[in-house]
CSV table of C-alpha atoms in Angstrom, one decimal:
chain,number,residue,atom,x,y,z
A,20,UNK,CA,-12.5,27.5,54.0
A,21,UNK,CA,-14.0,30.0,51.6
A,22,UNK,CA,-17.6,30.0,50.5
A,23,UNK,CA,-16.6,28.8,47.1
A,24,UNK,CA,-14.4,26.0,48.5
A,25,UNK,CA,-17.3,24.8,50.6
A,26,UNK,CA,-19.9,24.8,47.8
A,27,UNK,CA,-17.4,23.3,45.3
A,28,UNK,CA,-16.7,20.5,47.8
A,29,UNK,CA,-20.4,19.7,48.1
A,30,UNK,CA,-20.7,19.9,44.3
A,31,UNK,CA,-17.9,17.4,43.7
A,32,UNK,CA,-19.4,15.0,46.3
A,33,UNK,CA,-22.7,15.1,44.4
A,34,UNK,CA,-20.9,14.6,41.1
A,35,UNK,CA,-19.0,11.6,42.4
A,36,UNK,CA,-22.1,10.1,43.9
A,37,UNK,CA,-23.7,10.1,40.4
A,38,UNK,CA,-20.7,8.4,38.7
A,39,UNK,CA,-22.0,4.8,39.2
A,40,UNK,CA,-25.2,5.7,37.4
A,41,UNK,CA,-23.4,7.6,34.6
A,42,UNK,CA,-21.0,4.6,34.0
A,43,UNK,CA,-23.9,2.1,34.0
A,44,UNK,CA,-25.6,4.0,31.2
A,45,UNK,CA,-22.6,3.3,28.9
A,46,UNK,CA,-23.9,-0.3,28.7
A,47,UNK,CA,-27.4,0.6,27.8
A,48,UNK,CA,-29.0,-0.7,24.6
A,49,UNK,CA,-30.4,1.5,21.9
A,50,UNK,CA,-33.9,0.8,23.1
A,51,UNK,CA,-33.0,1.9,26.6
A,52,UNK,CA,-31.5,5.1,25.3
A,53,UNK,CA,-34.6,5.9,23.2
A,54,UNK,CA,-36.8,5.3,26.2
A,55,UNK,CA,-34.7,7.6,28.4
A,56,UNK,CA,-34.8,10.3,25.6
A,57,UNK,CA,-38.6,10.1,25.3
A,58,UNK,CA,-39.2,10.3,29.1
A,59,UNK,CA,-36.6,13.0,29.4
A,60,UNK,CA,-38.1,15.1,26.6
A,61,UNK,CA,-41.5,15.0,28.2
A,62,UNK,CA,-40.1,16.1,31.5
A,63,UNK,CA,-38.0,18.9,30.0
A,64,UNK,CA,-40.9,20.2,27.9
A,65,UNK,CA,-43.4,20.1,30.8
A,66,UNK,CA,-41.0,22.0,33.1
A,67,UNK,CA,-40.2,24.6,30.4
A,68,UNK,CA,-43.9,25.2,29.6
A,69,UNK,CA,-44.6,25.8,33.3
A,70,UNK,CA,-41.6,27.9,34.4
A,71,UNK,CA,-40.2,29.6,31.3
A,72,UNK,CA,-42.2,32.5,29.8
A,73,UNK,CA,-40.4,32.1,26.5
A,74,UNK,CA,-41.1,28.4,26.2
A,75,UNK,CA,-44.6,28.8,27.7
A,76,UNK,CA,-45.4,30.7,24.5
A,77,UNK,CA,-43.4,28.5,22.1
A,78,UNK,CA,-44.5,25.2,23.5
A,79,UNK,CA,-48.0,26.2,24.7
A,80,UNK,CA,-49.9,23.9,22.2
A,81,UNK,CA,-48.0,20.7,23.0
A,82,UNK,CA,-49.2,18.0,25.4
A,83,UNK,CA,-45.9,17.1,27.1
A,84,UNK,CA,-47.1,13.9,28.7
A,85,UNK,CA,-47.6,12.1,25.3
A,86,UNK,CA,-44.7,13.6,23.3
A,87,UNK,CA,-42.7,11.2,21.2
A,88,UNK,CA,-39.3,11.9,19.6
A,89,UNK,CA,-41.0,12.2,16.2
A,90,UNK,CA,-43.0,15.1,17.5
A,91,UNK,CA,-40.0,17.3,18.0
A,92,UNK,CA,-40.3,18.7,14.5
A,93,UNK,CA,-43.3,20.7,15.9
A,94,UNK,CA,-41.0,22.7,18.2
A,95,UNK,CA,-39.2,25.7,16.6
A,96,UNK,CA,-35.4,25.6,16.9
A,97,UNK,CA,-33.6,27.7,19.5
A,98,UNK,CA,-30.6,29.8,18.3
A,99,UNK,CA,-28.0,31.8,20.2
A,100,UNK,CA,-29.6,35.0,18.9
A,101,UNK,CA,-33.0,33.9,20.4
A,102,UNK,CA,-31.4,33.0,23.7
A,103,UNK,CA,-29.8,36.5,24.0
A,104,UNK,CA,-32.9,38.3,22.8
A,105,UNK,CA,-35.2,36.4,25.3
A,106,UNK,CA,-32.8,35.7,28.1
A,107,UNK,CA,-34.8,36.9,31.1
A,108,UNK,CA,-38.0,35.2,29.7
A,109,UNK,CA,-36.2,32.0,28.8
A,110,UNK,CA,-34.7,31.1,32.2
A,111,UNK,CA,-37.0,29.4,34.7
A,112,UNK,CA,-35.9,31.2,37.9
A,113,UNK,CA,-37.4,34.7,37.9
A,114,UNK,CA,-34.8,36.1,40.2
A,115,UNK,CA,-32.2,35.7,37.4
A,116,UNK,CA,-31.7,38.7,35.1
A,117,UNK,CA,-29.2,38.9,32.3
A,118,UNK,CA,-27.9,42.3,33.4
A,119,UNK,CA,-27.1,41.0,36.9
A,120,UNK,CA,-25.4,37.8,35.5
A,121,UNK,CA,-23.3,39.9,33.1
A,122,UNK,CA,-22.2,42.1,36.0
A,123,UNK,CA,-21.3,39.0,38.0
A,124,UNK,CA,-19.2,37.7,35.1
A,125,UNK,CA,-17.4,41.1,34.8
A,126,UNK,CA,-16.5,41.1,38.5
A,127,UNK,CA,-15.3,37.5,38.2
A,128,UNK,CA,-13.2,38.3,35.2
A,129,UNK,CA,-11.6,41.4,36.8
A,130,UNK,CA,-10.8,39.4,39.9
A,131,UNK,CA,-13.2,41.5,42.1
A,132,UNK,CA,-15.3,38.4,42.7
A,133,UNK,CA,-13.8,35.0,43.8
A,134,UNK,CA,-16.9,32.9,44.0
A,135,UNK,CA,-18.2,31.8,40.5
A,136,UNK,CA,-21.4,30.5,42.0
A,137,UNK,CA,-24.6,32.6,41.7
A,138,UNK,CA,-27.0,32.2,44.6
A,139,UNK,CA,-24.8,29.3,45.7
A,140,UNK,CA,-26.2,27.0,43.0
A,141,UNK,CA,-25.8,28.5,39.5
A,142,UNK,CA,-22.8,28.9,37.2
A,143,UNK,CA,-22.7,31.4,34.3
A,144,UNK,CA,-20.3,31.6,31.4
A,145,UNK,CA,-20.0,33.8,28.4
A,146,UNK,CA,-18.8,32.4,25.1
A,147,UNK,CA,-18.0,33.6,21.6
A,148,UNK,CA,-18.5,30.2,20.2
A,149,UNK,CA,-17.1,29.3,16.8
A,150,UNK,CA,-18.6,32.4,15.2
A,151,UNK,CA,-17.3,34.9,17.7
A,152,UNK,CA,-20.9,36.0,18.5
A,153,UNK,CA,-21.3,36.5,22.3
A,154,UNK,CA,-23.7,34.3,24.3
A,155,UNK,CA,-24.3,34.1,28.1
A,156,UNK,CA,-25.3,30.7,29.4
A,157,UNK,CA,-26.4,29.4,32.8
A,158,UNK,CA,-25.9,26.0,34.5
A,159,UNK,CA,-27.7,24.8,37.5
A,160,UNK,CA,-26.5,22.2,40.1
A,161,UNK,CA,-27.5,19.2,38.0
A,162,UNK,CA,-26.0,20.5,34.8
A,163,UNK,CA,-22.5,20.5,36.4
A,164,UNK,CA,-23.0,17.1,38.0
A,165,UNK,CA,-24.0,15.5,34.7
A,166,UNK,CA,-21.4,17.4,32.6
A,167,UNK,CA,-18.5,16.4,34.8
A,168,UNK,CA,-19.6,12.8,34.7
A,169,UNK,CA,-19.9,12.9,30.9
A,170,UNK,CA,-16.4,14.3,30.7
A,171,UNK,CA,-14.8,11.6,32.8
A,172,UNK,CA,-17.1,8.6,32.9
A,173,UNK,CA,-15.3,6.6,30.2
A,174,UNK,CA,-12.1,7.2,32.2
A,175,UNK,CA,-13.8,6.0,35.3
A,176,UNK,CA,-15.1,2.9,33.5
A,177,UNK,CA,-11.6,2.1,32.4
A,178,UNK,CA,-10.2,2.6,35.9
A,179,UNK,CA,-12.8,0.2,37.4
A,180,UNK,CA,-11.8,-2.5,34.9
A,181,UNK,CA,-8.1,-1.9,35.3
A,182,UNK,CA,-7.0,-0.2,38.5
A,183,UNK,CA,-4.3,2.5,37.8
A,184,UNK,CA,-0.9,1.9,39.3
A,185,UNK,CA,1.5,4.4,40.9
A,186,UNK,CA,0.9,8.1,41.7
A,187,UNK,CA,-2.4,9.5,40.4
A,188,UNK,CA,-1.7,13.0,39.1
A,189,UNK,CA,-3.6,14.8,36.3
A,190,UNK,CA,-2.5,18.1,34.7
A,191,UNK,CA,-5.4,20.1,33.3
A,192,UNK,CA,-4.5,22.9,30.9
A,193,UNK,CA,-7.5,25.2,30.6
A,194,UNK,CA,-8.6,28.8,31.1
A,195,UNK,CA,-7.1,30.5,34.1
A,196,UNK,CA,-10.3,32.1,35.3
A,197,UNK,CA,-13.6,30.5,36.5
A,198,UNK,CA,-15.3,32.9,34.2
A,199,UNK,CA,-14.5,30.3,31.5
A,200,UNK,CA,-16.4,26.9,31.6
A,201,UNK,CA,-13.2,24.9,31.0
A,202,UNK,CA,-11.8,26.1,34.3
A,203,UNK,CA,-15.0,25.1,36.1
A,204,UNK,CA,-15.4,21.6,34.5
A,205,UNK,CA,-12.1,20.0,33.5
A,206,UNK,CA,-10.4,20.0,36.9
A,207,UNK,CA,-13.5,18.2,38.4
A,208,UNK,CA,-12.1,14.7,38.4
A,209,UNK,CA,-14.3,11.8,39.4
A,210,UNK,CA,-11.6,10.0,41.4
A,211,UNK,CA,-11.4,11.8,44.8
A,212,UNK,CA,-7.9,10.3,45.4
A,213,UNK,CA,-6.5,11.7,42.1
A,214,UNK,CA,-4.5,14.9,42.5
A,215,UNK,CA,-5.0,17.7,39.9
A,216,UNK,CA,-2.8,20.5,38.9
A,217,UNK,CA,-4.3,23.3,36.8
A,218,UNK,CA,-2.1,25.2,34.3
A,219,UNK,CA,-3.6,28.2,32.5
A,220,UNK,CA,-3.5,28.0,28.7
A,221,UNK,CA,-2.0,31.4,28.5
A,222,UNK,CA,1.2,30.1,30.2
A,223,UNK,CA,4.1,29.8,27.8
A,224,UNK,CA,4.9,26.3,26.6
A,225,UNK,CA,8.4,26.5,28.2
A,226,UNK,CA,6.7,27.1,31.6
A,227,UNK,CA,4.1,24.4,31.1
A,228,UNK,CA,6.9,21.9,30.3
A,229,UNK,CA,8.8,23.0,33.4
A,230,UNK,CA,5.7,22.6,35.6
A,231,UNK,CA,4.9,19.2,34.2
A,232,UNK,CA,8.4,17.9,34.6
A,233,UNK,CA,8.4,18.9,38.2
A,234,UNK,CA,4.9,17.5,38.9
A,235,UNK,CA,5.3,14.2,37.0
A,236,UNK,CA,1.6,13.6,36.0
A,237,UNK,CA,0.4,10.3,34.6
A,238,UNK,CA,-2.5,12.0,32.8
A,239,UNK,CA,-3.0,15.1,30.7
A,240,UNK,CA,-6.2,17.0,29.8
A,241,UNK,CA,-6.0,20.1,27.6
A,242,UNK,CA,-6.8,22.0,24.4
A,243,UNK,CA,-5.9,19.9,21.4
A,244,UNK,CA,-3.4,22.3,19.9
A,245,UNK,CA,-1.5,22.6,23.2
A,246,UNK,CA,-1.4,18.9,23.7
A,247,UNK,CA,0.0,18.5,20.2
A,248,UNK,CA,2.8,20.9,21.0
A,249,UNK,CA,3.5,18.9,24.2
A,250,UNK,CA,3.7,15.7,22.3
A,251,UNK,CA,6.3,17.2,20.0
A,252,UNK,CA,8.3,18.4,22.9
A,253,UNK,CA,8.2,15.0,24.5
A,254,UNK,CA,9.6,13.5,21.3
A,255,UNK,CA,12.3,16.2,21.4
A,256,UNK,CA,13.3,15.2,24.9
A,257,UNK,CA,12.2,18.4,26.6
A,258,UNK,CA,9.0,17.0,28.2
A,259,UNK,CA,10.0,14.1,30.5
A,260,UNK,CA,6.8,12.6,31.9
A,261,UNK,CA,5.2,9.1,31.7
A,262,UNK,CA,1.6,9.5,30.6
A,263,UNK,CA,-1.0,6.7,30.5
A,264,UNK,CA,-4.0,8.7,29.3
A,265,UNK,CA,-4.5,12.0,27.4
A,266,UNK,CA,-7.8,13.7,26.8
A,267,UNK,CA,-8.3,16.7,24.5
A,268,UNK,CA,-11.1,19.2,24.1
A,269,UNK,CA,-12.2,22.5,22.6
A,270,UNK,CA,-10.3,22.3,19.3
A,271,UNK,CA,-9.8,19.9,16.4
A,272,UNK,CA,-7.5,17.0,17.1
A,273,UNK,CA,-5.2,16.2,14.1
A,274,UNK,CA,-3.9,12.8,13.2
A,275,UNK,CA,-0.3,13.9,13.7
A,276,UNK,CA,-1.0,14.6,17.4
A,277,UNK,CA,-2.2,11.0,17.8
A,278,UNK,CA,0.8,9.6,16.0
A,279,UNK,CA,3.2,11.6,18.2
A,280,UNK,CA,1.4,10.5,21.4
A,281,UNK,CA,1.7,6.9,20.3
A,282,UNK,CA,5.4,7.3,19.6
A,283,UNK,CA,6.1,9.2,22.9
A,284,UNK,CA,4.0,7.1,25.3
A,285,UNK,CA,2.4,4.3,23.3
A,286,UNK,CA,-1.1,5.6,23.8
A,287,UNK,CA,-3.8,7.2,21.6
A,288,UNK,CA,-5.6,10.4,22.6
A,289,UNK,CA,-9.2,10.5,23.8
A,290,UNK,CA,-10.8,13.4,22.0
A,291,UNK,CA,-14.0,15.1,23.2
A,292,UNK,CA,-16.6,17.7,22.0
A,293,UNK,CA,-18.9,20.0,23.9
A,294,UNK,CA,-20.0,23.5,24.3
A,295,UNK,CA,-21.0,26.0,27.1
A,296,UNK,CA,-24.6,25.7,25.9
A,297,UNK,CA,-24.8,21.9,26.3
A,298,UNK,CA,-21.9,20.8,28.4
A,299,UNK,CA,-19.8,17.8,27.3
A,300,UNK,CA,-21.6,16.2,24.4
A,301,UNK,CA,-19.3,13.4,23.0
A,302,UNK,CA,-16.3,11.5,24.2
A,303,UNK,CA,-13.9,9.0,22.6
A,304,UNK,CA,-13.7,5.6,24.2
A,305,UNK,CA,-11.2,2.8,24.2
A,306,UNK,CA,-11.9,1.7,20.6
A,307,UNK,CA,-10.8,5.1,19.2
A,308,UNK,CA,-13.4,4.6,16.4
A,309,UNK,CA,-15.1,8.0,16.9
A,310,UNK,CA,-16.7,10.1,19.6
A,311,UNK,CA,-19.7,8.5,21.4
A,312,UNK,CA,-22.6,11.0,21.6
A,313,UNK,CA,-24.0,11.2,25.1
A,314,UNK,CA,-27.5,10.3,23.8
A,315,UNK,CA,-28.6,9.0,27.1
A,316,UNK,CA,-28.6,12.6,28.3
A,317,UNK,CA,-29.0,14.6,25.0
A,318,UNK,CA,-31.1,14.3,21.9
A,319,UNK,CA,-29.3,14.9,18.6
A,320,UNK,CA,-31.3,15.7,15.4
A,321,UNK,CA,-29.4,15.9,12.1
A,322,UNK,CA,-31.4,18.4,10.0
A,323,UNK,CA,-31.3,20.0,6.6
A,324,UNK,CA,-31.1,23.7,5.9
A,325,UNK,CA,-34.8,24.1,6.7
A,326,UNK,CA,-34.4,22.4,10.1
A,327,UNK,CA,-36.2,19.3,8.8
A,328,UNK,CA,-35.0,15.8,9.9
A,329,UNK,CA,-32.9,13.9,7.4
A,330,UNK,CA,-33.0,10.2,6.8
A,331,UNK,CA,-29.3,10.1,6.1
A,332,UNK,CA,-27.5,11.7,9.0
A,333,UNK,CA,-24.3,11.9,6.9
A,334,UNK,CA,-26.0,14.5,4.7
A,335,UNK,CA,-27.2,16.9,7.5
A,336,UNK,CA,-26.5,20.6,7.3
A,337,UNK,CA,-26.4,21.0,11.0
A,338,UNK,CA,-27.5,19.4,14.3
A,339,UNK,CA,-30.2,20.4,16.7
A,340,UNK,CA,-29.6,19.3,20.3
A,341,UNK,CA,-32.0,19.0,23.2
A,342,UNK,CA,-30.5,18.8,26.7
A,343,UNK,CA,-32.4,16.4,29.0
A,344,UNK,CA,-30.8,17.6,32.3
A,345,UNK,CA,-30.6,21.0,34.0
A,346,UNK,CA,-33.8,23.1,34.3
A,347,UNK,CA,-32.7,26.7,34.8
A,348,UNK,CA,-32.0,27.4,31.1
A,349,UNK,CA,-33.8,24.9,28.9
A,350,UNK,CA,-31.9,24.0,25.7
A,351,UNK,CA,-34.6,22.5,23.5
A,352,UNK,CA,-33.7,21.9,19.8
A,353,UNK,CA,-30.7,24.2,20.2
A,354,UNK,CA,-28.9,24.9,16.9
A,355,UNK,CA,-25.3,23.9,16.8
A,356,UNK,CA,-23.4,25.4,13.9
A,357,UNK,CA,-20.7,22.7,14.0
A,358,UNK,CA,-21.4,19.9,11.5
A,359,UNK,CA,-20.9,16.2,12.3
A,360,UNK,CA,-19.9,13.2,10.3
A,361,UNK,CA,-21.9,10.3,11.7
A,362,UNK,CA,-20.8,6.7,11.9
A,363,UNK,CA,-24.0,4.6,12.0
A,364,UNK,CA,-22.2,1.3,12.6
A,365,UNK,CA,-22.0,-0.6,15.9
A,366,UNK,CA,-20.4,1.3,18.9
A,367,UNK,CA,-18.4,-1.0,21.2
A,368,UNK,CA,-17.8,1.9,23.7
A,369,UNK,CA,-21.5,2.7,24.3
A,370,UNK,CA,-23.8,0.3,22.4
A,371,UNK,CA,-26.9,2.5,22.7
A,372,UNK,CA,-25.3,5.7,21.3
A,373,UNK,CA,-24.2,6.7,17.9
A,374,UNK,CA,-20.7,7.9,17.1
A,375,UNK,CA,-19.3,10.8,15.1
A,376,UNK,CA,-16.0,10.5,13.3
A,377,UNK,CA,-15.5,14.2,12.6
A,378,UNK,CA,-16.8,17.6,13.9
A,379,UNK,CA,-16.2,20.5,11.6
A,380,UNK,CA,-16.4,24.2,12.3
A,381,UNK,CA,-14.4,24.9,15.5
A,382,UNK,CA,-10.8,25.3,14.3
A,383,UNK,CA,-8.6,27.9,16.1
A,384,UNK,CA,-5.2,28.9,15.0
A,385,UNK,CA,-2.1,29.7,17.0
A,386,UNK,CA,-0.4,33.0,16.3
A,387,UNK,CA,3.3,32.5,15.9
A,388,UNK,CA,5.6,35.5,16.5
A,389,UNK,CA,9.3,35.3,15.5
A,390,UNK,CA,10.8,31.9,15.3
A,391,UNK,CA,9.5,30.4,18.5
A,392,UNK,CA,6.8,32.3,20.5
A,393,UNK,CA,3.3,30.9,20.0
A,394,UNK,CA,0.2,32.7,21.3
A,395,UNK,CA,-2.9,30.5,21.9
A,396,UNK,CA,-6.4,32.0,20.9
A,397,UNK,CA,-7.5,31.6,24.5
A,398,UNK,CA,-5.5,34.7,25.3
A,399,UNK,CA,-7.7,36.8,23.0
A,400,UNK,CA,-10.9,35.0,23.9
A,401,UNK,CA,-10.2,35.6,27.5
A,402,UNK,CA,-10.4,39.4,27.0
A,403,UNK,CA,-12.8,39.9,24.0
A,404,UNK,CA,-15.3,37.1,24.9
A,405,UNK,CA,-15.8,38.7,28.4
A,406,UNK,CA,-16.5,42.2,27.2
A,407,UNK,CA,-20.3,42.7,27.3
A,408,UNK,CA,-20.0,45.5,24.8
A,409,UNK,CA,-18.6,43.3,22.1
A,410,UNK,CA,-21.1,41.1,20.3
A,411,UNK,CA,-18.8,39.7,17.6
A,412,UNK,CA,-15.1,40.0,16.8
A,413,UNK,CA,-12.3,38.9,14.5
A,414,UNK,CA,-8.6,38.9,15.5
A,415,UNK,CA,-6.1,39.4,12.7
A,416,UNK,CA,-2.4,38.8,13.6
A,417,UNK,CA,0.1,41.5,12.8
A,418,UNK,CA,3.9,41.4,13.0
A,419,UNK,CA,3.9,42.8,16.6
A,420,UNK,CA,0.5,42.0,17.9
A,421,UNK,CA,-3.0,42.0,16.4
A,422,UNK,CA,-5.7,44.0,14.7
A,423,UNK,CA,-9.1,43.5,16.2
A,424,UNK,CA,-12.3,44.1,14.4
A,425,UNK,CA,-15.2,44.3,16.8
A,426,UNK,CA,-19.0,44.8,16.4
A,427,UNK,CA,-19.5,46.9,19.5
A,428,UNK,CA,-22.4,48.6,21.2
A,429,UNK,CA,-23.2,50.6,24.3
A,430,UNK,CA,-20.4,52.1,26.3
A,431,UNK,CA,-17.6,50.3,24.5
A,432,UNK,CA,-14.2,51.4,25.7
A,433,UNK,CA,-11.6,50.3,23.1
A,434,UNK,CA,-8.7,51.8,25.0
A,435,UNK,CA,-9.4,49.7,28.0
A,436,UNK,CA,-9.8,46.6,25.9
A,437,UNK,CA,-6.7,47.4,24.0
A,438,UNK,CA,-4.7,47.8,27.3
A,439,UNK,CA,-6.0,44.5,28.5
A,440,UNK,CA,-4.9,42.7,25.3
A,441,UNK,CA,-1.5,44.3,25.4
A,442,UNK,CA,-1.1,43.2,29.0
A,443,UNK,CA,-1.9,39.6,28.4
A,444,UNK,CA,0.3,39.5,25.3
A,445,UNK,CA,3.2,40.9,27.2
A,446,UNK,CA,2.7,38.4,30.0
A,447,UNK,CA,2.8,35.6,27.3
A,448,UNK,CA,6.2,36.8,26.2
A,449,UNK,CA,5.6,39.1,23.3
A,450,UNK,CA,7.8,42.2,23.3
A,451,UNK,CA,6.9,45.6,21.7
A,452,UNK,CA,3.2,44.7,21.6
A,453,UNK,CA,1.1,46.7,19.1
A,454,UNK,CA,-2.7,46.2,19.2
A,455,UNK,CA,-5.4,48.1,17.3
A,456,UNK,CA,-9.1,47.8,17.9
A,457,UNK,CA,-11.6,49.0,15.3
A,458,UNK,CA,-15.4,49.2,15.8
A,459,UNK,CA,-17.1,47.9,12.7
A,460,UNK,CA,-20.6,47.2,11.5
A,461,UNK,CA,-19.8,43.9,9.9
A,462,UNK,CA,-17.1,41.3,9.8
A,463,UNK,CA,-15.5,39.7,6.7
A,464,UNK,CA,-16.8,36.2,6.1
A,465,UNK,CA,-16.0,33.4,3.7
A,466,UNK,CA,-17.7,34.2,0.4
A,467,UNK,CA,-19.1,30.7,-0.1
A,468,UNK,CA,-19.9,29.4,3.4
A,469,UNK,CA,-20.5,32.7,5.1
A,470,UNK,CA,-18.6,31.4,8.1
A,471,UNK,CA,-16.5,33.8,10.2
A,472,UNK,CA,-12.9,32.9,10.8
A,473,UNK,CA,-12.3,34.5,14.2
A,474,UNK,CA,-8.5,34.1,14.4
A,475,UNK,CA,-6.5,35.0,11.2
A,476,UNK,CA,-2.8,34.3,11.5
A,477,UNK,CA,-0.2,35.9,9.3
């Protein structure tokens, strides 16, 4: 058994041991959730004040032991830029340095390192987010335990109420490397008896169908766009499996995918939302009336353009989120650029938590070459998002490949990055690949919203 397998095994045991508590919380009242948020906020702030040099300065004037949720407006928001500018001072373990973490990620991405754990207890991941701007985030032991439970606790609750019949096999379609958080989290199932087969998102759809037909899973977890394609292939008779549950992540889920799943298998799709910074933040339950925010573990603050709380959550410009678990990298009033449409009515899936009916700002587009070949954005993200010398990027599809605009710094090696992109595109089935990479000072943005569209199809 490798060092990674041994640590991963212990980590999964700890995760499953926490599942009864995580499922119980789904039944909490609003008052119980608010109480947990208040106590959690005090604990998080006190720890950050004492152990993080950055937050020691930012939170120095607050008395953590008496904080109320209404006092959060006194805390300056945290942005991705601030995280990256103050990384070494923000983390609470002084042995952790951004430079060392970046080198670890590079070794992992190149296949020179097989163990994604740092010091046997931390996990790091780099992300380009919806804006394409690079960030490096760190999870500790507890962050994974809670995140994995938030990902699958509604499934666990359903299984407790109605025991699944027949073989228990889940296919998870995610990133192929542990350098990506999706590979680290989504295969971490809470049922120890359930088998899991991981298929990389870069695999061709034909091959995914072949693998699934041979494996015969009863459940599917994957990027929303790929799941939608698989639903269509099931209706065409190419995918022949019997599914009783589907969960999507990472991308917008469109109504047509839900309708195809209902037609193919008689089931709706459980959508989810999360990020590397926060972990899994919202999950859709059995009522399919929206995504339940994990407010027993996270505080969500709808705010206006000046970061002031709004009375009407439906009119918020953005959301600030405070994570109440994990201490190595405090996320206190962290700015999420995604916007949410709140449903303030009753929530039968988790009575103490609000729901959101829509999350805007995270759409990715497939690149379609010829009549049939589809390239998923993960292929580009897997190369560009892991290059420490690229801070932001945009990928524009061309007839035979892509044009990449990159805001680069340091010892950027465009020829090596170009070669890596050509290789993964060829592996995905694109012939005669042509890729160009241009270092630029700025990227084209939407003239009204100033948002960056990272992937621009033909």
